[in-house]
Coordinates of C-alpha atoms in Angstrom, one line a residue:
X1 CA -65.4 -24.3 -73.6
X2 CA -65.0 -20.2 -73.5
X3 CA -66.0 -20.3 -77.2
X4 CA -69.4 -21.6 -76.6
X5 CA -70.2 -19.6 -73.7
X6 CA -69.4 -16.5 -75.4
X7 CA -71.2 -17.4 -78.7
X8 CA -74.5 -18.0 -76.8
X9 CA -74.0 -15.3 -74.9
X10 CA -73.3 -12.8 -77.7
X11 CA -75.9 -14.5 -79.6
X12 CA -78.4 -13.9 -76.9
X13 CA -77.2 -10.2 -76.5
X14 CA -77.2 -9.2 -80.0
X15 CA -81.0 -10.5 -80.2
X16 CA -82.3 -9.0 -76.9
X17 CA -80.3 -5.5 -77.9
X18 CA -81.3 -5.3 -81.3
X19 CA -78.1 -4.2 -82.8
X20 CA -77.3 -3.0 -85.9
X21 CA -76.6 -6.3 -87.6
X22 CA -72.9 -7.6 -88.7
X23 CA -72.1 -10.9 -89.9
X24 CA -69.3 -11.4 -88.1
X25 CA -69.9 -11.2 -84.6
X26 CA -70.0 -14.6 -83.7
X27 CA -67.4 -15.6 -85.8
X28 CA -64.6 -12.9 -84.7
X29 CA -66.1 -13.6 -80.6
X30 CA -65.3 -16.9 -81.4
X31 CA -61.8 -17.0 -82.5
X32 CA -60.6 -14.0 -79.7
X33 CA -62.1 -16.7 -77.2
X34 CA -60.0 -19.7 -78.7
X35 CA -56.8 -17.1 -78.9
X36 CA -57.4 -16.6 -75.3
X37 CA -58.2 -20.2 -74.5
X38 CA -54.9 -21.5 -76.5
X39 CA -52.8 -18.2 -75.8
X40 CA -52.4 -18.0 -79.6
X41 CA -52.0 -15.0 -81.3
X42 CA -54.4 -14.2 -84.4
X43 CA -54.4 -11.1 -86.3
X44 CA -58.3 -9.9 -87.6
X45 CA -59.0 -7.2 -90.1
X46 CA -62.7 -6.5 -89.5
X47 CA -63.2 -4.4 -92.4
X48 CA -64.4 -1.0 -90.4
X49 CA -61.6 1.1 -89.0
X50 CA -61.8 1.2 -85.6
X51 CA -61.8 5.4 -85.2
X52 CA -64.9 5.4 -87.4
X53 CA -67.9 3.1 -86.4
X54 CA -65.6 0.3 -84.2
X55 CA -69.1 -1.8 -85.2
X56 CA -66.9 -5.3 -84.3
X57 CA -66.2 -4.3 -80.6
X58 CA -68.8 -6.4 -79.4
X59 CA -67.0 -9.2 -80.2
X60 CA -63.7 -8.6 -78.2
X61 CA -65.4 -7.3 -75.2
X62 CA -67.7 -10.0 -74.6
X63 CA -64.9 -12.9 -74.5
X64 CA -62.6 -10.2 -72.7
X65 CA -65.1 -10.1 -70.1
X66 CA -66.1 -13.6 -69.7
X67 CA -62.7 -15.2 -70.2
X68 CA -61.6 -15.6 -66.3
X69 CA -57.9 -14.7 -66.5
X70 CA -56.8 -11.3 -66.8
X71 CA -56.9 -9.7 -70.3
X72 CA -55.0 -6.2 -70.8
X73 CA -56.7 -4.2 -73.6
X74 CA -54.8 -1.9 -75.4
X75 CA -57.3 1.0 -77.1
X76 CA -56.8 5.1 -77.9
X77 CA -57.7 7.3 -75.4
X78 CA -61.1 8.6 -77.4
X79 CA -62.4 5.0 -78.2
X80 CA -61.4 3.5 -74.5
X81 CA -63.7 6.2 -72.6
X82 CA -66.7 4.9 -75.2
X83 CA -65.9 1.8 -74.0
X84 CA -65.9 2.7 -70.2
X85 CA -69.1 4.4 -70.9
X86 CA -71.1 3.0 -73.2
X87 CA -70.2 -0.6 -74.3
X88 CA -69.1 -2.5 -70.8
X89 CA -72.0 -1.3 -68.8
X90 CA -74.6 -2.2 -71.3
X91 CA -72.5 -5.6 -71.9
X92 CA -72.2 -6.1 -67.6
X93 CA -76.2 -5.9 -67.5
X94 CA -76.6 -8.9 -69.7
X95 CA -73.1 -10.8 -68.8
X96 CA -73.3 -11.7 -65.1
X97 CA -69.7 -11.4 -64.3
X98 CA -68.1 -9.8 -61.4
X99 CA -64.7 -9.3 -63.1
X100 CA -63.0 -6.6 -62.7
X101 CA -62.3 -3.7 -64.6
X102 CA -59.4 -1.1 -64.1
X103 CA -57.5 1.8 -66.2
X104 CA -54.2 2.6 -66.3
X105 CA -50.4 2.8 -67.2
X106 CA -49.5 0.2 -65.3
X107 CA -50.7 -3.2 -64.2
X108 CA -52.5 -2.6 -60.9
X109 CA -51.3 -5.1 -58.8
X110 CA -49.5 -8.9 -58.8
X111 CA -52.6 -11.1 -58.4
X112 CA -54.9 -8.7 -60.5
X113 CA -57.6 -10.8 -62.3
X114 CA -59.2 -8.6 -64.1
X115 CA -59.5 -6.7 -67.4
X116 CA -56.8 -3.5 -67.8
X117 CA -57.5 -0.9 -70.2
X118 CA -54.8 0.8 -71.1
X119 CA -53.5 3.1 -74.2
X120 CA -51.2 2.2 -76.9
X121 CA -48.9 4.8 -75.9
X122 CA -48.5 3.5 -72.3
X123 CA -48.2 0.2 -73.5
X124 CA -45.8 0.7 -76.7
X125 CA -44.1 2.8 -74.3
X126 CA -43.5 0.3 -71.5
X127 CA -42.5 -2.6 -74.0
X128 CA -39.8 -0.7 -76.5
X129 CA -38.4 0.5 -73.3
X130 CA -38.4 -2.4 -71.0
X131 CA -40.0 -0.4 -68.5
X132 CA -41.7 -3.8 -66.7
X133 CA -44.8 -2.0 -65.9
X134 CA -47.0 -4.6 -67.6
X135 CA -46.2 -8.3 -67.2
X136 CA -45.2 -10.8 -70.2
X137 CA -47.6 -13.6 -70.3
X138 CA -50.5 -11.9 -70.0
X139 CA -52.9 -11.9 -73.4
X140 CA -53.1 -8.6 -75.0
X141 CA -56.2 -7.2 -77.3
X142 CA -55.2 -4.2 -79.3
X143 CA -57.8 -2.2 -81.1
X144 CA -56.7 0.0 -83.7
X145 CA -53.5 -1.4 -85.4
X146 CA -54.4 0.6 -89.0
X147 CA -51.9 3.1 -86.6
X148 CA -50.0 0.7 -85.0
X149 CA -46.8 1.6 -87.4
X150 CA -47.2 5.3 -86.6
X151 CA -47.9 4.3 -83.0
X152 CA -44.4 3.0 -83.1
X153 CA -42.3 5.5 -85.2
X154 CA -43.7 8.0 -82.8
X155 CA -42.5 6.6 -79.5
X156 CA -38.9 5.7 -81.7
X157 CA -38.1 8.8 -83.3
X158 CA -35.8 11.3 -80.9
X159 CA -36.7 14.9 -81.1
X160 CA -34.1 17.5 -80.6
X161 CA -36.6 21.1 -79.8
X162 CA -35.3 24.6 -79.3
X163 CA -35.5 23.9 -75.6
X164 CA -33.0 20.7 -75.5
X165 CA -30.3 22.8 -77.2
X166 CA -30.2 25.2 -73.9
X167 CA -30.5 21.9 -71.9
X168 CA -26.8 20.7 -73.6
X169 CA -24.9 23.9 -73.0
X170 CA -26.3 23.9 -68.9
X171 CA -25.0 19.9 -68.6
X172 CA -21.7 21.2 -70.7
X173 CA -21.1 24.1 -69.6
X174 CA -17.3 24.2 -70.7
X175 CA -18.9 23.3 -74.4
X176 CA -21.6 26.0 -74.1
X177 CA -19.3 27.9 -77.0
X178 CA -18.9 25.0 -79.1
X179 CA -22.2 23.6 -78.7
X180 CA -23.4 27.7 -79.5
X181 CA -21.1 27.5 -82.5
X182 CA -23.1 24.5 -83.9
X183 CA -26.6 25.3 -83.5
X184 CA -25.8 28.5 -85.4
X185 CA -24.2 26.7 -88.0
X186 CA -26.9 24.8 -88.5
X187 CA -29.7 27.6 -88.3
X188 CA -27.8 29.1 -91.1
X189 CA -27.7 26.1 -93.3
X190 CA -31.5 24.8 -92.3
X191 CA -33.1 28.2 -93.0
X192 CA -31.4 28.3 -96.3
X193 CA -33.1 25.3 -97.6
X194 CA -36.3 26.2 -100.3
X195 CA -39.7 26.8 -98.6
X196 CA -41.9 24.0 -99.2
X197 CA -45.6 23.1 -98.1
X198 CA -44.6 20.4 -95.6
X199 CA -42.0 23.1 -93.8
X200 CA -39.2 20.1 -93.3
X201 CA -36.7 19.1 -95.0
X202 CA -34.0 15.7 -94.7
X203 CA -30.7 17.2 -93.3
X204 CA -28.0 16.7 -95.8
X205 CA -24.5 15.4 -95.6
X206 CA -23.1 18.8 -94.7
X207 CA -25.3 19.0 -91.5
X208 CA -25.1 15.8 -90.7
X209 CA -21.4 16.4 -90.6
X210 CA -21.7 19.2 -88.5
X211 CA -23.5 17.1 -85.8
X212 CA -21.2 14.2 -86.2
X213 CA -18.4 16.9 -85.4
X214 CA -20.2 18.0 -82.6
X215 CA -21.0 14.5 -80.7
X216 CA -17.0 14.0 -81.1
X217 CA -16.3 17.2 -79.4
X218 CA -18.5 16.7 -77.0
X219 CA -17.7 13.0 -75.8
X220 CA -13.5 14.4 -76.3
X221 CA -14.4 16.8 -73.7
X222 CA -16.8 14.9 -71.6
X223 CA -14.0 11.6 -71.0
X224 CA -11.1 13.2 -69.4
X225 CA -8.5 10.8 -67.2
X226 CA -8.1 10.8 -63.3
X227 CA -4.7 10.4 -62.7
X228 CA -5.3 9.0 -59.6
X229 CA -7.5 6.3 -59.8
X230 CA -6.9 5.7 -63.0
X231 CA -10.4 6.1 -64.3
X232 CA -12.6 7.8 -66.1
X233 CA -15.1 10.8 -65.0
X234 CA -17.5 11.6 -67.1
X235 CA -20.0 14.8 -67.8
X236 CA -23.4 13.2 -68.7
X237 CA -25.5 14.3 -71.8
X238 CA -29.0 14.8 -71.3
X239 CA -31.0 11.9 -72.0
X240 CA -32.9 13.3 -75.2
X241 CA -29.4 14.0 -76.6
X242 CA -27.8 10.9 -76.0
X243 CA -30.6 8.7 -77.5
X244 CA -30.2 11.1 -80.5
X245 CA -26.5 10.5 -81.4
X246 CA -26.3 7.0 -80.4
X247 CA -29.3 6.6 -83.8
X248 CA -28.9 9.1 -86.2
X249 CA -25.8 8.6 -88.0
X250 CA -27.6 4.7 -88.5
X251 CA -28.3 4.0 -92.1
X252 CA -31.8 2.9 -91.2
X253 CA -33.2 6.2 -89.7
X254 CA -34.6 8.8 -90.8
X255 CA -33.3 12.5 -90.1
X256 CA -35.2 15.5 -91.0
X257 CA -35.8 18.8 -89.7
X258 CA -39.0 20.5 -89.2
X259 CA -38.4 24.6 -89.4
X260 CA -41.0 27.3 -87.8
X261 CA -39.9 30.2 -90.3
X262 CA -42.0 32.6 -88.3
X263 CA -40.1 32.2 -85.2
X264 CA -36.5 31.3 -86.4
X265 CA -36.7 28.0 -85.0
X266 CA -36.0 24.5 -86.2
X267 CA -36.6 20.9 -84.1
X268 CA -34.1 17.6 -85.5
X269 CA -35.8 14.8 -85.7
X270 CA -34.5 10.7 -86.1
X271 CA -36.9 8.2 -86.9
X272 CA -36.4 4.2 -87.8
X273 CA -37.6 3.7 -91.4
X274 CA -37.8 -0.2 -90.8
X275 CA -39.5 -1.1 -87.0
X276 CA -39.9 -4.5 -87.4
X277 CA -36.9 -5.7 -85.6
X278 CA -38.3 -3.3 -82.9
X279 CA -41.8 -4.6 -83.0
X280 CA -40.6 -8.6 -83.6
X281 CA -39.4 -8.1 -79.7
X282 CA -42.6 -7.0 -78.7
X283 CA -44.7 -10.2 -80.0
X284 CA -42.4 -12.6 -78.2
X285 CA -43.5 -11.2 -74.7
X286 CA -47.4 -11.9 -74.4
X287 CA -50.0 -14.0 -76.4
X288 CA -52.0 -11.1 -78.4
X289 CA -55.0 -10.5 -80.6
X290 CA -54.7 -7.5 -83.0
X291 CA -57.7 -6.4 -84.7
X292 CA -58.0 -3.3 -87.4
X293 CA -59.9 -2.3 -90.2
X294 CA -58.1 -3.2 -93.9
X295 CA -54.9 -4.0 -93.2
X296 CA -53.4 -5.6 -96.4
X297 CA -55.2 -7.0 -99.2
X298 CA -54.4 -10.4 -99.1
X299 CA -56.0 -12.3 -96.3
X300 CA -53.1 -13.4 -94.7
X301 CA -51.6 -10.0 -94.6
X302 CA -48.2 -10.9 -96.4
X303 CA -46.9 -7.4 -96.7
X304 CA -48.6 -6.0 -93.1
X305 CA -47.2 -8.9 -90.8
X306 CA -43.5 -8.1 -92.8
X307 CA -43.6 -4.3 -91.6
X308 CA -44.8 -4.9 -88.4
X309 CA -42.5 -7.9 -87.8
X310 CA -45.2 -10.8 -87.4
X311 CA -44.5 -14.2 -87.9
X312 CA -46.9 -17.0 -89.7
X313 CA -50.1 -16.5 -87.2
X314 CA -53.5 -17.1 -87.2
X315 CA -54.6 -14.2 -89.9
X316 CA -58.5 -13.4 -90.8
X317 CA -60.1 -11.0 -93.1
X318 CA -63.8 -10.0 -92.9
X319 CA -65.1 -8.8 -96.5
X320 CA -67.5 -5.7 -96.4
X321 CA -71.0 -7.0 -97.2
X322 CA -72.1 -6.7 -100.8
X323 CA -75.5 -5.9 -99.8
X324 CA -75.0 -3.3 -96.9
X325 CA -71.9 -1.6 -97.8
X326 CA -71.8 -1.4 -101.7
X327 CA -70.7 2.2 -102.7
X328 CA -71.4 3.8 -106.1
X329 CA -68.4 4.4 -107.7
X330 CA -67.9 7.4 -110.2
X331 CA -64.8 7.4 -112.3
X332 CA -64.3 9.1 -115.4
X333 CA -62.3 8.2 -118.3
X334 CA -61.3 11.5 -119.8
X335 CA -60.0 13.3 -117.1
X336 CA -56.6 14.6 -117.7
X337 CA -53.3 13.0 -115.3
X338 CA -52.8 14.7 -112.4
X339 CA -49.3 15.9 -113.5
X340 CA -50.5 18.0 -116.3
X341 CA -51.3 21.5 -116.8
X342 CA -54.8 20.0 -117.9
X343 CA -55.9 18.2 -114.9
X344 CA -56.5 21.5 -112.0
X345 CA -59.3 23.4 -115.2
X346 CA -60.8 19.5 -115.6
X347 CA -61.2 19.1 -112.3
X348 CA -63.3 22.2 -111.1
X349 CA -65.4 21.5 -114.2
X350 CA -66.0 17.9 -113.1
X351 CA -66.8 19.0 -109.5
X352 CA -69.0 21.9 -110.2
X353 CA -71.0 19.3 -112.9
X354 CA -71.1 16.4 -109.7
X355 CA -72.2 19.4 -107.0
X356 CA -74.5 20.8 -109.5
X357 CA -76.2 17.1 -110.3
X358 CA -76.0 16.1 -106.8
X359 CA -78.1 19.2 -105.1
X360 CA -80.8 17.6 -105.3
X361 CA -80.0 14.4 -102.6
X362 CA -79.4 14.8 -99.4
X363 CA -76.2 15.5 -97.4
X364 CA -73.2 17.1 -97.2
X365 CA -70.4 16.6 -99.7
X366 CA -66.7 15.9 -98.8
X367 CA -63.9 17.2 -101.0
X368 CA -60.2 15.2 -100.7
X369 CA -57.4 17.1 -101.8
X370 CA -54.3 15.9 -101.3
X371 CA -52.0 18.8 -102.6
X372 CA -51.8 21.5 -100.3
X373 CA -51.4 24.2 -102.3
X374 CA -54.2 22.6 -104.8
X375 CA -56.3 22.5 -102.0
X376 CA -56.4 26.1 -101.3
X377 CA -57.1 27.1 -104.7
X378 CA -59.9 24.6 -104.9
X379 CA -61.4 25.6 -101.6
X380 CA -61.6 29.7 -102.2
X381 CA -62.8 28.9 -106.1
X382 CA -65.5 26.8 -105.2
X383 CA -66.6 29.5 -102.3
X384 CA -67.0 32.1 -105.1
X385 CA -69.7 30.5 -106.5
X386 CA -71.0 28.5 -103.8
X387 CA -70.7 30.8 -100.8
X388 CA -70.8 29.7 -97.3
X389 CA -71.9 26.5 -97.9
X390 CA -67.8 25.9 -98.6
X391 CA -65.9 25.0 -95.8
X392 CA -62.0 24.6 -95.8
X393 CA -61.1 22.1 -93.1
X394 CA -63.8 22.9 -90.6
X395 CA -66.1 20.7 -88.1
X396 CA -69.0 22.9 -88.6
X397 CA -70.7 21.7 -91.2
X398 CA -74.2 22.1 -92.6
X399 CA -76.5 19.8 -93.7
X400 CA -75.7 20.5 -97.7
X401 CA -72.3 21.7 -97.1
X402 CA -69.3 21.2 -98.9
X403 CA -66.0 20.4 -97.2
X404 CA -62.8 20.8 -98.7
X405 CA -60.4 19.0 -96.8
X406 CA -57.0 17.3 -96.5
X407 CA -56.8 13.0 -96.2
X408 CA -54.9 14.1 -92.1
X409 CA -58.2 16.0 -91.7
X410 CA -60.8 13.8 -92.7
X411 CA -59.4 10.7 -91.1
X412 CA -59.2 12.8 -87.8
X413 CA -62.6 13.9 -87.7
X414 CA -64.7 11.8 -89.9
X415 CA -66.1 10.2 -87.1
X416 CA -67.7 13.2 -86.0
X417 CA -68.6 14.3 -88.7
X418 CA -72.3 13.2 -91.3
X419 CA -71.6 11.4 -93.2
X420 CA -71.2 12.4 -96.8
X421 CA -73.8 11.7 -99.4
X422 CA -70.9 12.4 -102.5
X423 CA -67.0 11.8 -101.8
X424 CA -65.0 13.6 -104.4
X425 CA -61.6 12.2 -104.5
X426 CA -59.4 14.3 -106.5
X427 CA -56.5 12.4 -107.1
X428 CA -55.0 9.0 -105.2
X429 CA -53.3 9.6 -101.9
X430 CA -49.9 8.4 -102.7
X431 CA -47.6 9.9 -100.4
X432 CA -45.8 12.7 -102.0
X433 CA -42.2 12.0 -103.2
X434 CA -42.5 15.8 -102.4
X435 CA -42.3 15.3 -98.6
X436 CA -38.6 14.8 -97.6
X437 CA -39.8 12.3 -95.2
X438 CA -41.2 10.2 -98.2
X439 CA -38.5 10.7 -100.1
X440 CA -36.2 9.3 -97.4
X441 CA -38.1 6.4 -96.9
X442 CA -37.9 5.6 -100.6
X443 CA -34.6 5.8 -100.7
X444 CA -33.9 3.4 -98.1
X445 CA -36.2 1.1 -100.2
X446 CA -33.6 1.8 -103.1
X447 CA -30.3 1.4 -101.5
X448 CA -31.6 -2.2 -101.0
X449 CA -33.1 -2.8 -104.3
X450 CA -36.1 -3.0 -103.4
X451 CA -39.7 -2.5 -104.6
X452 CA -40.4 0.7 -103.1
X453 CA -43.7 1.4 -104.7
X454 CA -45.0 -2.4 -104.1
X455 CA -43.8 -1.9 -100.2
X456 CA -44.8 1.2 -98.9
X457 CA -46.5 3.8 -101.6
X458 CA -49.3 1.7 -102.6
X459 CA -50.2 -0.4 -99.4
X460 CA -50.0 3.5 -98.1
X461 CA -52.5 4.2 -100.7
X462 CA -54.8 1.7 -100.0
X463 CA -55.1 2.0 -96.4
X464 CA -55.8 5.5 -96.6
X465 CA -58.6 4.8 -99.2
X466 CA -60.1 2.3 -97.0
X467 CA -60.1 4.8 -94.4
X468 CA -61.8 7.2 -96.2
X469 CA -64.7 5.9 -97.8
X470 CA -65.9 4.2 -94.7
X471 CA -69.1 6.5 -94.1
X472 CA -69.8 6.3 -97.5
X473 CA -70.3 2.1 -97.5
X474 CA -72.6 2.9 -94.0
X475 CA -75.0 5.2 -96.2
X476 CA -74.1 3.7 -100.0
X477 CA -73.3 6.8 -100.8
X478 CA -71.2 7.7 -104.0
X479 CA -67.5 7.7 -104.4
X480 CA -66.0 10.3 -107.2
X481 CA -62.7 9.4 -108.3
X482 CA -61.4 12.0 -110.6
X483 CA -57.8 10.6 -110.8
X484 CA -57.4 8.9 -114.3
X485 CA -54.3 7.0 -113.0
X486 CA -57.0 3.9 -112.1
X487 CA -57.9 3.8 -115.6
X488 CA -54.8 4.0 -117.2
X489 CA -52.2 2.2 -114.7
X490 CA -51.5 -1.4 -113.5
X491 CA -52.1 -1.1 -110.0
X492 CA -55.9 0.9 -111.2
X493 CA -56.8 -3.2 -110.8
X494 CA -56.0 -3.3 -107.0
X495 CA -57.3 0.3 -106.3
X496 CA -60.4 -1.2 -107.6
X497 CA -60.7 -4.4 -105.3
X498 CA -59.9 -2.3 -102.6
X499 CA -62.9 -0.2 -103.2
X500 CA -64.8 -3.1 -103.6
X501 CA -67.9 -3.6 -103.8
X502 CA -68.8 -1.1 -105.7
X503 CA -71.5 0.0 -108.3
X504 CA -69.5 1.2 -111.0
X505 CA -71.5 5.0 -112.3
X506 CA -70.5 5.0 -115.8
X507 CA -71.9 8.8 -116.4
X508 CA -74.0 12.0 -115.1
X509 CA -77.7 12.6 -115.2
X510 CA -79.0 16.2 -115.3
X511 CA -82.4 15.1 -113.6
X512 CA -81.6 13.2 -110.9
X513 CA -78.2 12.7 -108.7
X514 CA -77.3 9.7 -111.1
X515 CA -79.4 7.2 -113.9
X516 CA -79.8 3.9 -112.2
X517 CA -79.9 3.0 -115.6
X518 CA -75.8 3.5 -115.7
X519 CA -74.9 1.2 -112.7
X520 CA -72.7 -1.9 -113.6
X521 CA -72.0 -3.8 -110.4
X522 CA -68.8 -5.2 -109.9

């Protein structure tokens, strides 16, 4: 059977290569080689995300490769040219097979045997849109799926840009006055909205009307009768327009605005909230293996498979090593809550006392600040005393620098980046019920009396947490949480286990970076 070939085989390889040494590789090779074998789908959360260190590809690539049949595998563009260059040809010099190996946006040809890489955009694209560019039946490896939801949302929300606006008045041009007549309207309304840091805002029921008003004039004047054959002739809207009214007056998307105040311009934007019944479509057309980092908490991914539309399938979770990746954890008990006048004086004082009593180790030290404008003010306070060693969102980094950064930022270029030797987390990175687009998407959770918190702020939470403090667990580094919330709040308990396993720091040493004497292992 495939699974034994590829277990001796990856055995023999990992040996011979010397590779940095994870558990799991012969069990994960072993169960994508059954899920090819049996055409059963399986859903693995291997711990790492896949941007960062991707330290479980091995064990996809070698049963993609030996496995005879064709295998698409669907990767980001940045992680499948690694893969081109890197991983297959050192995996092709030990693996004597002669499949073949192909990139694109579409399947090459009908008899093709071989392995496809391809990108979830070309892929998500072709299956939401019934395009028929790759065939159903054919078993489907997707790395990455921490993104998979924001994968999707992208390629189903409808954008509406200064550009399109012109577009509708040259395909009606008896409307152009009406159509004119609207987008001023809603400038004016738009631009009167408050400024806030996230520069959008959810269109309310006035503009919303306006719109409505609009597509009604617009399909009025578009459907006119032939007298003659009795039909109708219609003028057609452009594309990008048409998918926009047919969804956003839908109780289930999302409709926001973003505004570029500078330039007196605004874009429309309608987004699902739920895409499971999209996605549920999706998993009935090809046998698939999805494989990301921390998904859910719970091993069979209860709450993941719901928003992403999976049914009961073959679910495994890989638990970070206790030995390898512990991280110490840092977490005071007398910080002030983040919502208080207290908390932004406590919080400089606590990170000038953990840079102070961390100079002396090695490595740069990462700053997450959620709050934007918070951000700023900790960023240029910090450079006053610390000088250029303070960077605010940059790459450039020195070897004891400090980086004040966003969660967006770090996630992007974390894997470029050393990793830290002290990540200070200011406060948890729940979304902010002070984005319109999260507010939107907890009132949708409300209309249907549902948990809103349980369902999308905290998993949110988690998964960017998980995401974070993955370089830390590769150097068992130390993890400052300065958000009191985990002391004080019931869900402290599952922040907690998600940070797990941890070393918990119970105080500061002025003589070296921490006492050993204050670790308590959990």
């Amino acid at each position: 059977m495939i699974e034994v070939e590829v277990h001796q085989q990856l055995r023999a390889f990992l040996r011979e290569q010397g590779e940095p040494h994870w558990p799991h590789h012969l069990t994960m090779a072993r169960l994508v080689a059954r899920a090819l074998r049996l055409e059963r789908s399986a859903l693995i959360q291997a711990g790492a995300p896949s941007g960062y260190d991707g330290r479980y590809r091995l064990s996809y690539l070698v049963p993609a490769l030996i496995w005879p049949e064709p295998v698409l595998l669907v990767v980001p563009d940045t992680l499948r040219q690694r893969l081109l260059m890197v991983e297959i040809p050192r995996l092709k010099q030990w693996i004597t097979v002669d499949k073949p190996i192909q990139t694109g946006d579409r399947w090459p040809y009908a008899d093709f045997q071989g392995l496809l890489l391809t990108s979830p955009h070309h892929w998500l694209g072709d299956r939401l849109n019934h395009e028929g560019r790759f065939p159903k039946g054919i078993p489907a490896i997707i790395d990455g799926v921490d993104d998979l939801e924001d994968w999707t949302r992208q390629h189903l929300t409808t954008q509406i840009s200064p550009q399109h606006w012109d577009d509708l008045m040259l395909a009606c041009p008896a409307q152009a006055d009406r159509i004119r007549d609207a987008r001023v309207q809603l400038t004016r309304s738009i631009f009167q909205h408050p400024v806030n840091p996230y520069e959008c805002h959810l269109l309310d029921a006035a503009e919303q009307d306006t719109l409505r008003s609009l597509q009604a004039d617009l399909e009025t004047a578009c459907s006119a009768l032939d007298a003659e054959t009795e039909g109708y002739t219609r003028c057609h809207l452009p594309p990008q327009w048409k998918s926009f009214f047919e969804h956003f007056h839908r109780s289930d998307q999302l409709i926001w605005t973003e505004i570029r105040r500078p330039q007196g311009q605004f874009s429309l934007h309608c987004s699902p909230i739920d895409i499971a019944p999209a996605l549920e479509l999706v998993w009935e057309q090809q046998p698939f293996v999805m494989v990301g980092g921390v998904l859910d908490q719970d091993p069979d991914a209860t709450l993941y498979r719901q928003r992403v539309g999976l049914d009961d399938i073959t679910c495994l979770k890989f638990s970070p090593d206790r030995q390898s990746e512990l991280i110490h954890l840092y977490l005071p008990e007398r910080m002030p809550m983040p919502n208080t006048p207290q908390f932004q004086p406590a919080l400089l004082q606590e990170i000038r006392q953990l840079l102070v009593a961390s100079a002396p180790a090695e490595g740069p030290t990462v700053i997450l600040v959620g709050d934007v404008p918070l951000k700023a003010q900790v960023g240029a306070t910090l450079a006053a005393e610390f000088g250029s060693r303070v960077q605010l969102e940059r790459t450039c980094l020195d070897d004891n620098g400090i980086l004040v950064t966003g969660w967006q930022f770090w996630r992007t270029h974390q894997a470029v980046l050393p990793a830290p030797r002290l990540l200070i987390i200011t406060t948890l990175p729940v979304p902010s019920l002070e984005d319109p687009r999260v507010a939107g998407r907890v009132a949708y959770y409300k209309r249907r009396q549902q948990n809103w918190f349980r369902l999308y702020l905290l998993p949110e939470t988690l998964n960017e947490l998980h995401r974070a403090i993955a370089p830390v667990r590769d150097t068992q580094g130390v993890v400052a949480l300065l958000d009191n919330r985990v002391n004080h709040r019931s869900y402290g308990t599952e922040v907690l286990e998600a940070l797990s396993p941890l070393a918990r720091i119970n105080y500061l040493d002025d003589g070296l970076f921490f006492s050993e004497g204050s670790l308590n292992t959990l």
